[in-house]
XYZ file of C-alpha atoms in Angstrom:
407
model
C 54.941 47.948 91.280
C 56.936 44.989 92.516
C 55.221 42.071 94.206
C 56.865 42.820 97.555
C 55.817 46.450 97.524
C 52.287 45.504 96.511
C 52.137 43.230 99.537
C 53.383 46.039 101.781
C 50.712 48.402 100.471
C 48.046 45.760 100.859
C 49.129 45.048 104.427
C 48.910 48.701 105.394
C 45.531 49.078 103.748
C 44.202 45.975 105.457
C 45.481 47.033 108.868
C 43.960 50.477 108.566
C 40.428 49.175 108.747
C 38.955 51.038 105.777
C 37.752 54.572 105.012
C 40.235 57.403 104.988
C 42.712 55.272 106.920
C 42.951 52.816 104.053
C 43.396 55.612 101.542
C 45.952 57.450 103.614
C 47.842 54.270 104.393
C 48.319 53.498 100.724
C 49.125 57.132 99.995
C 51.614 57.204 102.828
C 53.539 54.278 101.398
C 53.415 55.840 97.948
C 54.719 59.203 99.082
C 57.473 57.605 101.095
C 58.749 56.182 97.842
C 58.119 59.222 95.675
C 59.617 61.765 98.058
C 63.032 60.144 97.825
C 62.960 60.065 94.042
C 62.008 56.398 93.781
C 59.328 55.423 91.298
C 58.170 52.147 92.783
C 57.891 50.286 96.071
C 60.592 48.323 97.845
C 60.490 45.392 100.240
C 60.322 46.835 103.738
C 61.149 44.808 106.807
C 58.265 44.710 109.228
C 59.247 46.404 112.472
C 58.580 44.473 115.688
C 59.021 47.252 118.234
C 55.821 48.831 119.518
C 54.535 52.079 118.000
C 54.978 54.001 121.267
C 58.566 52.848 121.639
C 59.352 53.801 118.061
C 57.880 57.245 118.638
C 59.996 57.706 121.773
C 63.080 56.600 119.852
C 62.433 59.173 117.114
C 61.952 61.926 119.695
C 65.187 60.910 121.400
C 67.067 61.050 118.118
C 65.536 64.431 117.301
C 66.791 65.851 120.588
C 70.196 64.154 120.428
C 71.106 65.054 116.876
C 72.382 68.636 116.450
C 72.161 68.309 112.679
C 70.551 71.231 110.883
C 70.977 73.562 113.866
C 73.551 75.856 112.212
C 72.144 79.253 111.268
C 73.654 82.244 109.486
C 72.705 85.801 108.621
C 69.274 85.544 106.950
C 68.383 87.212 103.694
C 65.722 87.208 101.005
C 65.938 87.213 97.236
C 63.056 87.453 94.804
C 62.622 85.300 91.723
C 61.384 86.738 88.454
C 57.838 85.586 89.284
C 57.982 87.210 92.714
C 58.697 84.055 94.730
C 60.506 84.886 97.964
C 63.699 82.826 98.248
C 65.306 82.425 101.658
C 69.070 82.238 102.103
C 71.626 82.467 104.875
C 75.196 83.716 104.658
C 78.038 82.601 106.890
C 80.678 85.307 106.750
C 84.380 84.889 107.369
C 85.373 85.139 111.009
C 87.962 87.940 111.207
C 89.921 85.895 113.712
C 89.173 82.166 113.434
C 91.258 79.944 115.643
C 94.642 79.183 114.055
C 94.011 75.470 114.518
C 90.819 75.542 112.454
C 92.369 77.564 109.657
C 95.449 75.357 109.456
C 93.336 72.228 109.622
C 91.333 73.315 106.606
C 93.582 75.436 104.447
C 97.094 75.840 105.771
C 98.567 78.922 107.400
C 97.582 81.735 105.047
C 94.175 83.424 104.928
C 91.817 82.306 102.138
C 90.866 84.576 99.250
C 87.491 86.386 99.402
C 85.513 83.719 97.563
C 81.829 82.908 98.213
C 80.799 79.258 98.101
C 77.100 78.914 97.145
C 75.399 75.637 98.097
C 72.255 74.385 96.295
C 70.344 71.455 97.812
C 68.403 68.601 96.261
C 64.791 67.538 95.777
C 62.735 67.227 98.990
C 65.648 68.537 101.073
C 66.690 72.003 102.239
C 69.841 73.997 102.912
C 70.505 72.014 106.107
C 71.431 68.970 104.012
C 74.903 70.566 103.793
C 75.254 70.592 107.598
C 78.682 68.941 107.810
C 80.261 70.942 105.007
C 78.818 74.129 106.453
C 80.236 73.269 109.871
C 83.678 72.621 108.409
C 83.863 75.864 106.413
C 82.022 78.042 108.927
C 83.901 81.259 109.606
C 86.841 80.318 107.381
C 85.315 80.782 103.914
C 82.210 82.843 103.120
C 79.296 80.549 102.273
C 75.717 81.038 101.136
C 73.048 78.390 101.682
C 69.575 78.791 100.184
C 66.280 76.944 100.038
C 64.915 76.238 96.580
C 61.405 77.465 95.858
C 58.712 75.618 97.821
C 61.390 73.952 99.969
C 62.614 74.808 103.466
C 61.999 78.424 104.448
C 61.467 79.706 100.916
C 57.945 80.560 99.810
C 55.814 78.390 97.576
C 56.489 79.078 93.916
C 54.283 81.991 92.869
C 54.009 80.785 89.284
C 52.892 77.364 90.504
C 50.359 78.610 93.063
C 48.944 81.570 91.175
C 49.122 80.407 87.549
C 49.452 76.640 87.849
C 52.668 76.738 85.823
C 54.936 73.694 85.959
C 58.231 73.820 87.807
C 61.191 73.686 85.441
C 64.893 73.211 86.025
C 65.368 76.366 83.939
C 63.352 78.315 86.505
C 65.559 76.968 89.287
C 68.631 78.256 87.460
C 67.075 81.709 87.325
C 66.228 81.453 91.023
C 69.881 80.720 91.784
C 70.864 83.826 89.816
C 68.490 85.906 91.964
C 70.094 84.508 95.130
C 73.584 85.255 93.840
C 72.561 88.809 92.925
C 71.232 89.361 96.437
C 73.736 87.450 98.551
C 76.978 87.624 96.538
C 76.726 90.362 93.907
C 80.502 90.724 93.630
C 83.610 88.587 93.813
C 84.595 85.064 92.795
C 82.148 82.194 93.260
C 82.350 78.465 93.787
C 79.056 76.737 92.962
C 78.150 73.528 94.803
C 75.042 71.491 93.969
C 73.658 68.143 95.079
C 71.204 66.189 92.905
C 68.546 68.730 91.836
C 70.904 71.428 93.100
C 73.523 70.264 90.596
C 70.914 70.505 87.854
C 70.157 74.026 89.088
C 73.837 74.939 88.680
C 73.798 73.543 85.128
C 70.669 75.559 84.330
C 72.372 78.690 85.657
C 75.309 78.072 83.320
C 72.970 77.473 80.391
C 71.058 80.722 80.972
C 73.918 82.942 82.217
C 77.173 81.757 80.608
C 78.724 85.181 81.130
C 78.368 84.764 84.909
C 80.262 81.483 84.743
C 82.929 82.995 82.534
C 83.430 86.169 84.564
C 82.968 85.102 88.194
C 82.884 81.355 88.773
C 86.241 79.869 89.810
C 85.113 76.348 90.703
C 82.167 73.942 90.480
C 81.187 70.943 92.614
C 78.513 68.518 91.351
C 77.442 65.897 93.896
C 75.179 62.963 93.056
C 73.588 64.670 90.090
C 72.796 64.177 86.407
C 72.899 66.180 83.191
C 69.974 64.243 81.700
C 68.396 60.884 80.823
C 66.805 60.545 84.239
C 63.858 58.807 82.629
C 66.078 55.765 82.218
C 66.880 55.355 85.928
C 65.415 52.136 87.358
C 65.948 52.917 91.077
C 67.349 49.437 91.619
C 64.056 47.822 90.609
C 63.053 45.293 87.915
C 62.622 46.869 84.486
C 59.031 45.666 84.118
C 58.024 47.266 87.427
C 59.710 50.555 86.590
C 58.027 50.774 83.173
C 54.623 50.082 84.702
C 55.077 52.755 87.345
C 56.267 55.323 84.811
C 53.014 54.931 82.914
C 50.838 55.709 85.927
C 53.090 57.873 88.090
C 52.251 61.316 86.633
C 48.529 60.743 87.176
C 49.053 59.306 90.655
C 51.208 62.255 91.698
C 48.692 64.738 90.364
C 45.895 63.044 92.283
C 47.932 62.907 95.483
C 48.854 66.567 95.122
C 45.187 67.479 94.928
C 44.473 65.616 98.184
C 47.450 66.976 100.103
C 45.823 67.079 103.543
C 44.596 63.491 103.288
C 47.955 62.245 102.052
C 49.890 64.025 104.801
C 47.739 62.276 107.412
C 48.536 58.955 105.767
C 52.179 59.842 105.627
C 52.227 60.346 109.387
C 50.279 57.144 109.960
C 52.871 55.133 108.034
C 55.964 56.820 109.472
C 57.788 53.553 110.101
C 57.434 52.389 106.504
C 58.361 55.870 105.348
C 61.569 55.810 107.405
C 62.557 52.459 105.909
C 62.133 53.711 102.363
C 64.099 56.888 103.061
C 66.990 54.908 104.466
C 66.946 52.538 101.497
C 67.168 55.345 98.928
C 69.339 57.784 100.884
C 72.125 55.637 102.308
C 74.085 52.521 101.431
C 76.040 52.006 104.670
C 74.648 49.530 107.146
C 76.102 51.477 110.048
C 74.897 54.966 109.153
C 74.377 57.053 112.287
C 70.688 56.665 113.281
C 70.548 60.360 114.171
C 71.771 61.276 110.674
C 69.177 58.957 109.137
C 66.490 60.596 111.263
C 67.772 64.032 110.228
C 67.314 63.101 106.556
C 63.884 61.711 107.329
C 62.807 64.979 108.958
C 63.905 67.019 105.948
C 62.042 64.804 103.511
C 58.989 64.661 105.762
C 58.949 68.460 105.641
C 58.334 68.525 101.876
C 54.556 68.661 101.219
C 53.127 66.132 98.779
C 51.872 68.828 96.412
C 55.438 70.153 96.145
C 56.680 66.632 95.412
C 54.031 66.406 92.695
C 54.909 69.804 91.202
C 58.577 68.992 90.810
C 58.546 65.417 89.569
C 57.814 66.060 85.844
C 60.735 68.474 85.587
C 63.279 65.686 86.007
C 62.193 63.714 82.971
C 62.523 66.897 80.888
C 65.932 67.786 82.284
C 68.771 67.808 79.752
C 71.671 70.155 80.362
C 74.425 68.125 78.745
C 75.412 70.966 76.433
C 75.553 73.421 79.344
C 78.464 71.478 80.840
C 80.710 73.010 78.186
C 80.548 76.299 80.115
C 82.522 74.636 82.920
C 85.396 73.627 80.651
C 88.689 74.970 81.925
C 87.410 75.464 85.479
C 88.349 73.327 88.467
C 85.412 70.906 88.700
C 84.732 68.163 91.240
C 82.218 65.474 90.257
C 81.397 63.213 93.206
C 78.858 60.444 93.710
C 78.086 57.438 95.871
C 78.807 54.156 94.132
C 75.483 52.734 95.355
C 73.305 55.768 94.570
C 69.920 54.442 93.389
C 68.371 57.849 92.645
C 71.012 59.450 90.412
C 73.323 56.513 89.695
C 77.059 57.099 89.686
C 77.108 56.355 85.950
C 75.522 59.780 85.465
C 78.420 61.404 87.308
C 80.854 59.409 85.198
C 79.106 60.719 82.087
C 79.470 64.308 83.319
C 83.160 63.806 84.057
C 83.595 62.235 80.622
C 82.473 65.515 79.065
C 84.794 67.507 81.347
C 88.133 65.702 81.000
C 89.884 68.053 83.426
C 87.326 67.387 86.169
C 88.160 65.331 89.246
C 85.844 62.321 89.485
C 85.372 60.803 92.940
C 83.192 57.719 93.413
C 82.636 56.990 97.094
C 82.282 53.288 98.023
C 79.477 52.208 100.338
C 77.616 55.467 99.729
C 74.114 56.278 98.524
C 72.330 59.387 97.328
C 72.925 61.507 100.450
C 76.667 60.986 100.317
C 77.392 64.368 101.929
C 75.581 63.154 105.069
C 76.683 59.533 104.906
C 80.400 60.167 104.324
C 80.742 63.881 105.113
C 84.471 63.741 105.759
C 85.119 62.540 102.191
C 82.910 65.203 100.619
C 84.339 67.992 102.776
C 87.905 66.898 102.124
C 87.400 66.882 98.353
C 85.599 70.233 98.543
C 88.553 71.728 100.410
C 90.885 70.395 97.723
C 88.671 71.935 95.040
C 88.932 75.294 96.787
C 92.709 74.921 96.703
C 92.644 74.085 92.973
C 90.403 77.084 92.372
C 92.977 79.340 94.015
C 90.529 80.295 96.738
C 92.748 78.926 99.502
C 96.419 77.956 99.777
C 97.711 74.457 99.165
C 98.261 71.932 101.928
C 94.654 71.825 103.078
C 93.390 69.051 105.289
C 90.031 68.670 106.942
C 90.765 66.338 109.818
C 87.819 65.859 112.117
C 85.773 68.694 110.638
C 83.037 67.369 108.387
C 82.912 64.044 110.197
C 79.638 62.648 111.491
C 81.476 60.824 114.247
C 82.658 63.886 116.156
C 81.188 67.098 117.539
C 80.840 69.839 114.967
C 82.145 73.379 115.406
C 79.531 75.972 116.215
Protein backbone atom coordinates (compact mmCIF):
# COMPACT_ATOMS: atom_id res chain seq x y z
CA UNK A 1 0.00 0.00 0.00
CA UNK A 2 1.30 3.44 -0.84
CA UNK A 3 2.26 5.87 1.90
CA UNK A 4 -0.59 8.24 1.03
CA UNK A 5 -3.20 5.52 1.12
CA UNK A 6 -1.83 4.20 4.40
CA UNK A 7 -2.26 7.67 5.86
CA UNK A 8 -5.84 7.83 4.57
CA UNK A 9 -6.66 4.48 6.17
CA UNK A 10 -5.02 5.51 9.41
CA UNK A 11 -6.95 8.78 9.47
CA UNK A 12 -10.27 7.01 9.03
CA UNK A 13 -9.42 4.47 11.69
CA UNK A 14 -8.35 7.16 14.12
CA UNK A 15 -11.46 9.25 13.52
CA UNK A 16 -13.76 6.30 14.03
CA UNK A 17 -12.94 6.02 17.70
CA UNK A 18 -12.26 2.28 17.88
CA UNK A 19 -14.30 -0.93 17.96
CA UNK A 20 -16.33 -1.90 14.94
CA UNK A 21 -16.11 1.65 13.62
CA UNK A 22 -12.35 1.36 13.27
CA UNK A 23 -12.65 -1.99 11.54
CA UNK A 24 -15.41 -0.87 9.22
CA UNK A 25 -13.63 2.37 8.42
CA UNK A 26 -10.54 0.54 7.24
CA UNK A 27 -12.68 -2.01 5.42
CA UNK A 28 -14.67 0.74 3.78
CA UNK A 29 -11.56 2.32 2.33
CA UNK A 30 -10.32 -1.07 1.20
CA UNK A 31 -13.54 -2.01 -0.56
CA UNK A 32 -13.75 1.35 -2.24
CA UNK A 33 -10.48 0.50 -3.91
CA UNK A 34 -11.20 -3.15 -4.61
CA UNK A 35 -14.68 -2.64 -6.02
CA UNK A 36 -13.33 -0.56 -8.89
CA UNK A 37 -10.67 -3.11 -9.76
CA UNK A 38 -7.83 -1.26 -8.04
CA UNK A 39 -5.43 -3.26 -5.92
CA UNK A 40 -4.07 -0.55 -3.67
CA UNK A 41 -4.98 2.79 -2.12
CA UNK A 42 -4.77 6.21 -3.73
CA UNK A 43 -4.29 9.69 -2.32
CA UNK A 44 -7.74 11.08 -1.63
CA UNK A 45 -8.38 14.76 -1.13
CA UNK A 46 -9.98 15.46 2.20
CA UNK A 47 -13.44 16.93 1.69
CA UNK A 48 -14.25 20.13 3.59
CA UNK A 49 -18.02 20.23 3.15
CA UNK A 50 -20.06 18.96 6.09
CA UNK A 51 -21.37 15.39 6.12
CA UNK A 52 -25.01 16.53 6.06
CA UNK A 53 -24.42 18.78 3.08
CA UNK A 54 -22.65 16.01 1.21
CA UNK A 55 -25.55 13.67 1.89
CA UNK A 56 -28.04 16.25 0.59
CA UNK A 57 -25.91 16.73 -2.51
CA UNK A 58 -25.89 12.99 -3.22
CA UNK A 59 -29.67 12.81 -2.79
CA UNK A 60 -30.09 15.75 -5.14
CA UNK A 61 -27.93 14.09 -7.77
CA UNK A 62 -29.83 10.82 -7.36
CA UNK A 63 -33.12 12.58 -8.05
CA UNK A 64 -31.77 14.76 -10.87
CA UNK A 65 -29.97 12.08 -12.84
CA UNK A 66 -32.28 9.93 -15.01
CA UNK A 67 -29.45 7.50 -15.67
CA UNK A 68 -30.34 3.83 -15.33
CA UNK A 69 -34.08 4.51 -15.54
CA UNK A 70 -34.60 2.81 -18.92
CA UNK A 71 -36.42 -0.51 -18.67
CA UNK A 72 -37.37 -3.12 -21.26
CA UNK A 73 -39.36 -6.33 -21.45
CA UNK A 74 -38.03 -8.50 -18.60
CA UNK A 75 -37.00 -12.10 -18.99
CA UNK A 76 -35.16 -14.86 -17.18
CA UNK A 77 -32.57 -17.36 -18.33
CA UNK A 78 -31.08 -20.18 -16.30
CA UNK A 79 -27.40 -21.04 -16.15
CA UNK A 80 -26.20 -24.62 -16.17
CA UNK A 81 -25.94 -24.56 -12.36
CA UNK A 82 -29.48 -23.22 -12.02
CA UNK A 83 -28.58 -19.57 -11.41
CA UNK A 84 -31.40 -17.27 -12.49
CA UNK A 85 -30.09 -14.63 -14.91
CA UNK A 86 -32.14 -11.49 -15.46
CA UNK A 87 -32.30 -9.75 -18.83
CA UNK A 88 -34.36 -7.11 -20.58
CA UNK A 89 -35.11 -6.81 -24.28
CA UNK A 90 -35.83 -3.58 -26.11
CA UNK A 91 -37.69 -4.49 -29.27
CA UNK A 92 -37.80 -2.51 -32.48
CA UNK A 93 -40.48 0.16 -32.56
CA UNK A 94 -42.64 -0.60 -35.61
CA UNK A 95 -42.87 3.11 -36.32
CA UNK A 96 -39.98 5.05 -34.78
CA UNK A 97 -39.88 8.72 -35.64
CA UNK A 98 -38.22 9.31 -39.02
CA UNK A 99 -35.85 11.79 -37.41
CA UNK A 100 -34.49 9.22 -34.96
CA UNK A 101 -34.03 6.56 -37.61
CA UNK A 102 -32.28 8.92 -40.01
CA UNK A 103 -30.13 10.31 -37.23
CA UNK A 104 -28.85 6.86 -36.38
CA UNK A 105 -28.90 4.81 -39.55
CA UNK A 106 -30.09 6.68 -42.60
CA UNK A 107 -33.45 6.32 -44.32
CA UNK A 108 -33.87 2.57 -44.67
CA UNK A 109 -35.03 0.21 -41.92
CA UNK A 110 -32.31 -1.80 -40.14
CA UNK A 111 -31.97 -5.56 -40.53
CA UNK A 112 -33.40 -7.80 -37.77
CA UNK A 113 -30.20 -8.03 -35.73
CA UNK A 114 -30.07 -8.36 -31.92
CA UNK A 115 -27.35 -6.45 -30.10
CA UNK A 116 -26.45 -8.17 -26.79
CA UNK A 117 -24.73 -6.01 -24.16
CA UNK A 118 -22.59 -7.53 -21.37
CA UNK A 119 -21.51 -5.28 -18.49
CA UNK A 120 -18.38 -5.18 -16.37
CA UNK A 121 -17.29 -6.09 -12.85
CA UNK A 122 -19.28 -4.43 -10.04
CA UNK A 123 -21.65 -2.83 -12.56
CA UNK A 124 -24.97 -3.90 -14.08
CA UNK A 125 -26.87 -3.62 -17.35
CA UNK A 126 -27.62 0.06 -16.68
CA UNK A 127 -23.97 0.92 -17.34
CA UNK A 128 -24.97 0.96 -21.03
CA UNK A 129 -27.60 3.65 -20.41
CA UNK A 130 -26.54 6.06 -23.16
CA UNK A 131 -26.06 3.42 -25.84
CA UNK A 132 -29.37 1.85 -24.89
CA UNK A 133 -31.09 5.22 -25.15
CA UNK A 134 -29.61 5.85 -28.58
CA UNK A 135 -30.59 2.47 -30.05
CA UNK A 136 -33.91 2.13 -28.22
CA UNK A 137 -36.70 1.18 -30.59
CA UNK A 138 -34.48 1.31 -33.68
CA UNK A 139 -32.44 -1.89 -33.23
CA UNK A 140 -33.40 -4.84 -31.03
CA UNK A 141 -31.16 -4.96 -27.95
CA UNK A 142 -30.74 -7.31 -25.01
CA UNK A 143 -29.20 -6.16 -21.73
CA UNK A 144 -28.47 -8.66 -18.95
CA UNK A 145 -27.04 -8.72 -15.45
CA UNK A 146 -24.15 -11.10 -14.87
CA UNK A 147 -24.56 -13.61 -12.07
CA UNK A 148 -24.58 -12.03 -8.60
CA UNK A 149 -24.84 -8.56 -10.16
CA UNK A 150 -27.86 -6.30 -10.63
CA UNK A 151 -31.16 -8.17 -10.69
CA UNK A 152 -29.66 -11.59 -11.39
CA UNK A 153 -29.53 -14.12 -8.58
CA UNK A 154 -26.43 -14.99 -6.62
CA UNK A 155 -24.41 -17.69 -8.34
CA UNK A 156 -25.81 -21.05 -7.25
CA UNK A 157 -22.47 -22.81 -7.60
CA UNK A 158 -20.83 -20.17 -5.42
CA UNK A 159 -23.50 -20.12 -2.70
CA UNK A 160 -24.36 -23.80 -2.57
CA UNK A 161 -21.02 -25.46 -3.37
CA UNK A 162 -18.49 -22.72 -2.69
CA UNK A 163 -17.16 -23.03 -6.24
CA UNK A 164 -15.03 -20.19 -7.59
CA UNK A 165 -16.39 -17.86 -10.24
CA UNK A 166 -14.65 -18.35 -13.58
CA UNK A 167 -14.70 -16.35 -16.78
CA UNK A 168 -15.55 -19.63 -18.52
CA UNK A 169 -18.74 -19.84 -16.46
CA UNK A 170 -19.67 -16.31 -17.49
CA UNK A 171 -19.34 -17.31 -21.15
CA UNK A 172 -21.76 -20.16 -20.56
CA UNK A 173 -24.12 -17.78 -18.77
CA UNK A 174 -24.10 -15.51 -21.82
CA UNK A 175 -25.00 -18.50 -23.99
CA UNK A 176 -27.99 -19.21 -21.73
CA UNK A 177 -29.15 -15.60 -22.10
CA UNK A 178 -28.79 -15.73 -25.87
CA UNK A 179 -30.75 -19.00 -26.01
CA UNK A 180 -33.57 -17.43 -24.01
CA UNK A 181 -33.63 -13.88 -25.36
CA UNK A 182 -32.36 -14.23 -28.95
CA UNK A 183 -32.54 -17.87 -30.04
CA UNK A 184 -32.60 -16.97 -33.73
CA UNK A 185 -31.16 -14.38 -36.08
CA UNK A 186 -27.90 -12.46 -36.40
CA UNK A 187 -26.15 -11.16 -33.30
CA UNK A 188 -23.80 -8.33 -32.45
CA UNK A 189 -21.99 -8.93 -29.15
CA UNK A 190 -20.93 -5.93 -27.06
CA UNK A 191 -18.88 -6.28 -23.87
CA UNK A 192 -17.22 -3.85 -21.48
CA UNK A 193 -14.31 -4.94 -19.25
CA UNK A 194 -15.43 -8.23 -17.65
CA UNK A 195 -18.25 -8.28 -20.19
CA UNK A 196 -15.68 -8.32 -23.00
CA UNK A 197 -13.97 -11.25 -21.30
CA UNK A 198 -17.38 -12.94 -21.14
CA UNK A 199 -17.75 -12.52 -24.91
CA UNK A 200 -14.30 -14.05 -25.43
CA UNK A 201 -15.22 -16.99 -23.19
CA UNK A 202 -18.40 -17.50 -25.21
CA UNK A 203 -16.34 -17.67 -28.40
CA UNK A 204 -13.90 -20.10 -26.80
CA UNK A 205 -16.66 -22.46 -25.66
CA UNK A 206 -19.12 -22.04 -28.56
CA UNK A 207 -17.14 -21.23 -31.73
CA UNK A 208 -19.98 -22.54 -33.88
CA UNK A 209 -22.28 -19.82 -32.49
CA UNK A 210 -19.78 -17.16 -33.51
CA UNK A 211 -19.35 -18.70 -36.93
CA UNK A 212 -23.05 -19.19 -37.66
CA UNK A 213 -24.77 -16.19 -36.05
CA UNK A 214 -22.45 -13.41 -34.92
CA UNK A 215 -22.07 -10.58 -37.44
CA UNK A 216 -20.14 -8.10 -35.30
CA UNK A 217 -18.24 -7.74 -32.02
CA UNK A 218 -17.54 -4.70 -29.83
CA UNK A 219 -14.92 -4.93 -27.06
CA UNK A 220 -14.77 -1.89 -24.77
CA UNK A 221 -12.06 -1.36 -22.15
CA UNK A 222 -11.27 -5.04 -21.83
CA UNK A 223 -8.38 -7.51 -21.89
CA UNK A 224 -7.62 -10.95 -23.29
CA UNK A 225 -5.20 -11.74 -20.46
CA UNK A 226 -2.16 -10.73 -18.38
CA UNK A 227 -4.27 -8.74 -15.95
CA UNK A 228 -1.91 -9.75 -13.17
CA UNK A 229 0.59 -7.30 -14.62
CA UNK A 230 -1.66 -4.23 -14.33
CA UNK A 231 -0.31 -1.70 -11.82
CA UNK A 232 -3.44 0.52 -11.57
CA UNK A 233 -1.28 3.62 -11.90
CA UNK A 234 0.58 2.82 -8.68
CA UNK A 235 4.27 2.26 -7.80
CA UNK A 236 5.48 -1.24 -8.65
CA UNK A 237 6.59 -1.98 -5.08
CA UNK A 238 3.15 -1.10 -3.69
CA UNK A 239 1.35 -3.20 -6.28
CA UNK A 240 3.53 -6.26 -5.62
CA UNK A 241 2.97 -5.96 -1.88
CA UNK A 242 -0.78 -5.72 -2.29
CA UNK A 243 -0.90 -8.68 -4.67
CA UNK A 244 0.68 -10.86 -2.00
CA UNK A 245 -1.97 -10.07 0.61
CA UNK A 246 -5.02 -9.21 -1.48
CA UNK A 247 -6.52 -12.71 -1.90
CA UNK A 248 -6.49 -13.27 1.86
CA UNK A 249 -7.83 -9.80 2.60
CA UNK A 250 -10.69 -10.23 0.13
CA UNK A 251 -11.58 -13.62 1.55
CA UNK A 252 -11.68 -12.20 5.06
CA UNK A 253 -13.77 -9.22 3.99
CA UNK A 254 -16.18 -11.50 2.15
CA UNK A 255 -16.72 -13.50 5.31
CA UNK A 256 -17.61 -10.33 7.26
CA UNK A 257 -19.90 -8.86 4.62
CA UNK A 258 -22.35 -7.15 6.99
CA UNK A 259 -19.57 -5.45 8.95
CA UNK A 260 -17.81 -4.31 5.79
CA UNK A 261 -20.98 -2.91 4.24
CA UNK A 262 -21.52 -0.76 7.34
CA UNK A 263 -17.97 0.54 6.98
CA UNK A 264 -18.51 1.15 3.32
CA UNK A 265 -21.46 3.40 4.10
CA UNK A 266 -19.54 5.17 6.85
CA UNK A 267 -16.74 6.06 4.42
CA UNK A 268 -18.95 7.03 1.48
CA UNK A 269 -17.00 10.20 0.72
CA UNK A 270 -13.69 8.38 0.43
CA UNK A 271 -15.42 5.68 -1.58
CA UNK A 272 -16.78 8.24 -4.05
CA UNK A 273 -13.31 9.72 -4.54
CA UNK A 274 -11.78 6.36 -5.34
CA UNK A 275 -14.57 5.48 -7.78
CA UNK A 276 -14.09 8.72 -9.65
CA UNK A 277 -10.32 8.21 -9.78
CA UNK A 278 -10.59 4.73 -11.32
CA UNK A 279 -13.70 5.25 -13.45
CA UNK A 280 -13.12 8.58 -15.18
CA UNK A 281 -10.24 10.67 -16.48
CA UNK A 282 -12.09 13.89 -17.37
CA UNK A 283 -12.00 16.68 -14.84
CA UNK A 284 -15.41 17.92 -15.94
CA UNK A 285 -17.33 14.64 -15.89
CA UNK A 286 -21.00 15.25 -15.11
CA UNK A 287 -21.41 14.88 -11.31
CA UNK A 288 -24.71 13.06 -11.85
CA UNK A 289 -22.96 10.52 -14.11
CA UNK A 290 -20.23 10.06 -11.50
CA UNK A 291 -22.89 9.51 -8.85
CA UNK A 292 -24.67 7.04 -11.14
CA UNK A 293 -21.47 4.98 -11.41
CA UNK A 294 -21.00 5.20 -7.67
CA UNK A 295 -24.50 3.83 -7.04
CA UNK A 296 -23.91 0.85 -9.32
CA UNK A 297 -20.63 -0.03 -7.66
CA UNK A 298 -22.08 0.52 -4.19
CA UNK A 299 -24.76 -2.02 -5.11
CA UNK A 300 -22.22 -4.84 -5.50
CA UNK A 301 -21.87 -6.70 -2.16
CA UNK A 302 -18.36 -7.23 -0.82
CA UNK A 303 -18.70 -11.02 -0.90
CA UNK A 304 -19.47 -10.80 -4.63
CA UNK A 305 -16.40 -8.60 -5.12
CA UNK A 306 -14.38 -11.23 -3.27
CA UNK A 307 -15.81 -14.13 -5.30
CA UNK A 308 -14.95 -12.59 -8.63
CA UNK A 309 -11.50 -11.14 -8.05
CA UNK A 310 -9.40 -14.35 -8.46
CA UNK A 311 -10.97 -15.05 -11.85
CA UNK A 312 -9.23 -12.08 -13.45
CA UNK A 313 -5.71 -13.26 -12.72
CA UNK A 314 -6.59 -16.61 -14.33
CA UNK A 315 -8.19 -15.04 -17.38
CA UNK A 316 -6.45 -15.78 -20.69
CA UNK A 317 -8.57 -15.86 -23.82
CA UNK A 318 -5.97 -14.69 -26.31
CA UNK A 319 -6.44 -17.75 -28.51
CA UNK A 320 -10.23 -17.30 -28.50
CA UNK A 321 -9.84 -14.01 -30.38
CA UNK A 322 -9.12 -16.02 -33.53
CA UNK A 323 -12.83 -16.87 -33.69
CA UNK A 324 -13.55 -13.20 -34.42
CA UNK A 325 -11.25 -13.09 -37.44
CA UNK A 326 -13.09 -11.94 -40.53
CA UNK A 327 -15.89 -10.28 -38.56
CA UNK A 328 -16.40 -6.55 -38.16
CA UNK A 329 -14.81 -5.86 -34.77
CA UNK A 330 -14.56 -2.60 -32.82
CA UNK A 331 -11.94 -2.42 -30.06
CA UNK A 332 -12.33 0.75 -28.00
CA UNK A 333 -10.67 1.99 -24.82
CA UNK A 334 -9.98 5.12 -22.82
CA UNK A 335 -6.40 6.30 -23.14
CA UNK A 336 -6.22 6.89 -19.37
CA UNK A 337 -7.89 3.64 -18.27
CA UNK A 338 -6.12 2.50 -15.07
CA UNK A 339 -8.09 -0.74 -14.64
CA UNK A 340 -7.71 -2.36 -18.07
CA UNK A 341 -5.08 -0.15 -19.70
CA UNK A 342 -5.48 0.77 -23.34
CA UNK A 343 -2.37 -1.27 -24.15
CA UNK A 344 -4.53 -4.36 -23.62
CA UNK A 345 -6.97 -3.14 -26.26
CA UNK A 346 -4.06 -2.44 -28.59
CA UNK A 347 -2.88 -6.01 -28.06
CA UNK A 348 -6.33 -7.36 -28.96
CA UNK A 349 -6.46 -5.24 -32.11
CA UNK A 350 -2.96 -6.41 -33.00
CA UNK A 351 -4.27 -9.98 -33.14
CA UNK A 352 -7.28 -8.89 -35.22
CA UNK A 353 -5.72 -6.80 -37.99
CA UNK A 354 -9.09 -6.05 -39.59
CA UNK A 355 -10.50 -4.65 -36.34
CA UNK A 356 -11.13 -0.94 -35.85
CA UNK A 357 -9.11 0.35 -32.89
CA UNK A 358 -10.39 3.52 -31.21
CA UNK A 359 -8.48 5.06 -28.30
CA UNK A 360 -10.48 7.84 -26.67
CA UNK A 361 -8.43 10.73 -25.20
CA UNK A 362 -9.25 12.02 -21.73
CA UNK A 363 -11.20 8.85 -20.93
CA UNK A 364 -10.97 6.29 -18.15
CA UNK A 365 -12.41 2.85 -17.54
CA UNK A 366 -16.10 3.82 -17.82
CA UNK A 367 -15.62 5.37 -21.24
CA UNK A 368 -19.18 4.55 -22.33
CA UNK A 369 -20.46 6.83 -19.55
CA UNK A 370 -17.72 9.44 -19.74
CA UNK A 371 -17.77 9.93 -23.52
CA UNK A 372 -21.01 8.20 -24.54
CA UNK A 373 -21.34 10.04 -27.84
CA UNK A 374 -18.01 8.61 -29.06
CA UNK A 375 -18.87 5.05 -28.03
CA UNK A 376 -22.37 5.22 -29.50
CA UNK A 377 -21.12 6.73 -32.74
CA UNK A 378 -18.52 4.00 -33.22
CA UNK A 379 -21.09 1.34 -32.29
CA UNK A 380 -23.45 2.69 -34.95
CA UNK A 381 -20.62 2.53 -37.49
CA UNK A 382 -19.90 -1.06 -36.47
CA UNK A 383 -23.54 -1.94 -37.09
CA UNK A 384 -23.20 -0.44 -40.56
CA UNK A 385 -20.03 -2.46 -41.23
CA UNK A 386 -21.80 -5.58 -40.02
CA UNK A 387 -24.56 -5.02 -42.56
CA UNK A 388 -27.14 -4.63 -39.81
CA UNK A 389 -28.04 -1.09 -40.86
CA UNK A 390 -27.51 1.00 -43.99
CA UNK A 391 -24.54 3.29 -44.51
CA UNK A 392 -24.61 6.99 -43.71
CA UNK A 393 -25.33 6.58 -40.02
CA UNK A 394 -24.84 9.42 -37.60
CA UNK A 395 -25.71 9.62 -33.95
CA UNK A 396 -26.00 13.33 -33.34
CA UNK A 397 -27.24 14.17 -29.89
CA UNK A 398 -28.28 10.63 -29.03
CA UNK A 399 -25.78 8.99 -26.71
CA UNK A 400 -24.61 12.32 -25.33
CA UNK A 401 -24.50 12.95 -21.60
CA UNK A 402 -25.07 16.64 -22.18
CA UNK A 403 -28.60 16.39 -23.55
CA UNK A 404 -31.88 14.75 -22.61
CA UNK A 405 -32.11 11.11 -23.60
CA UNK A 406 -34.98 9.59 -25.57
CA UNK A 407 -37.42 7.56 -23.54
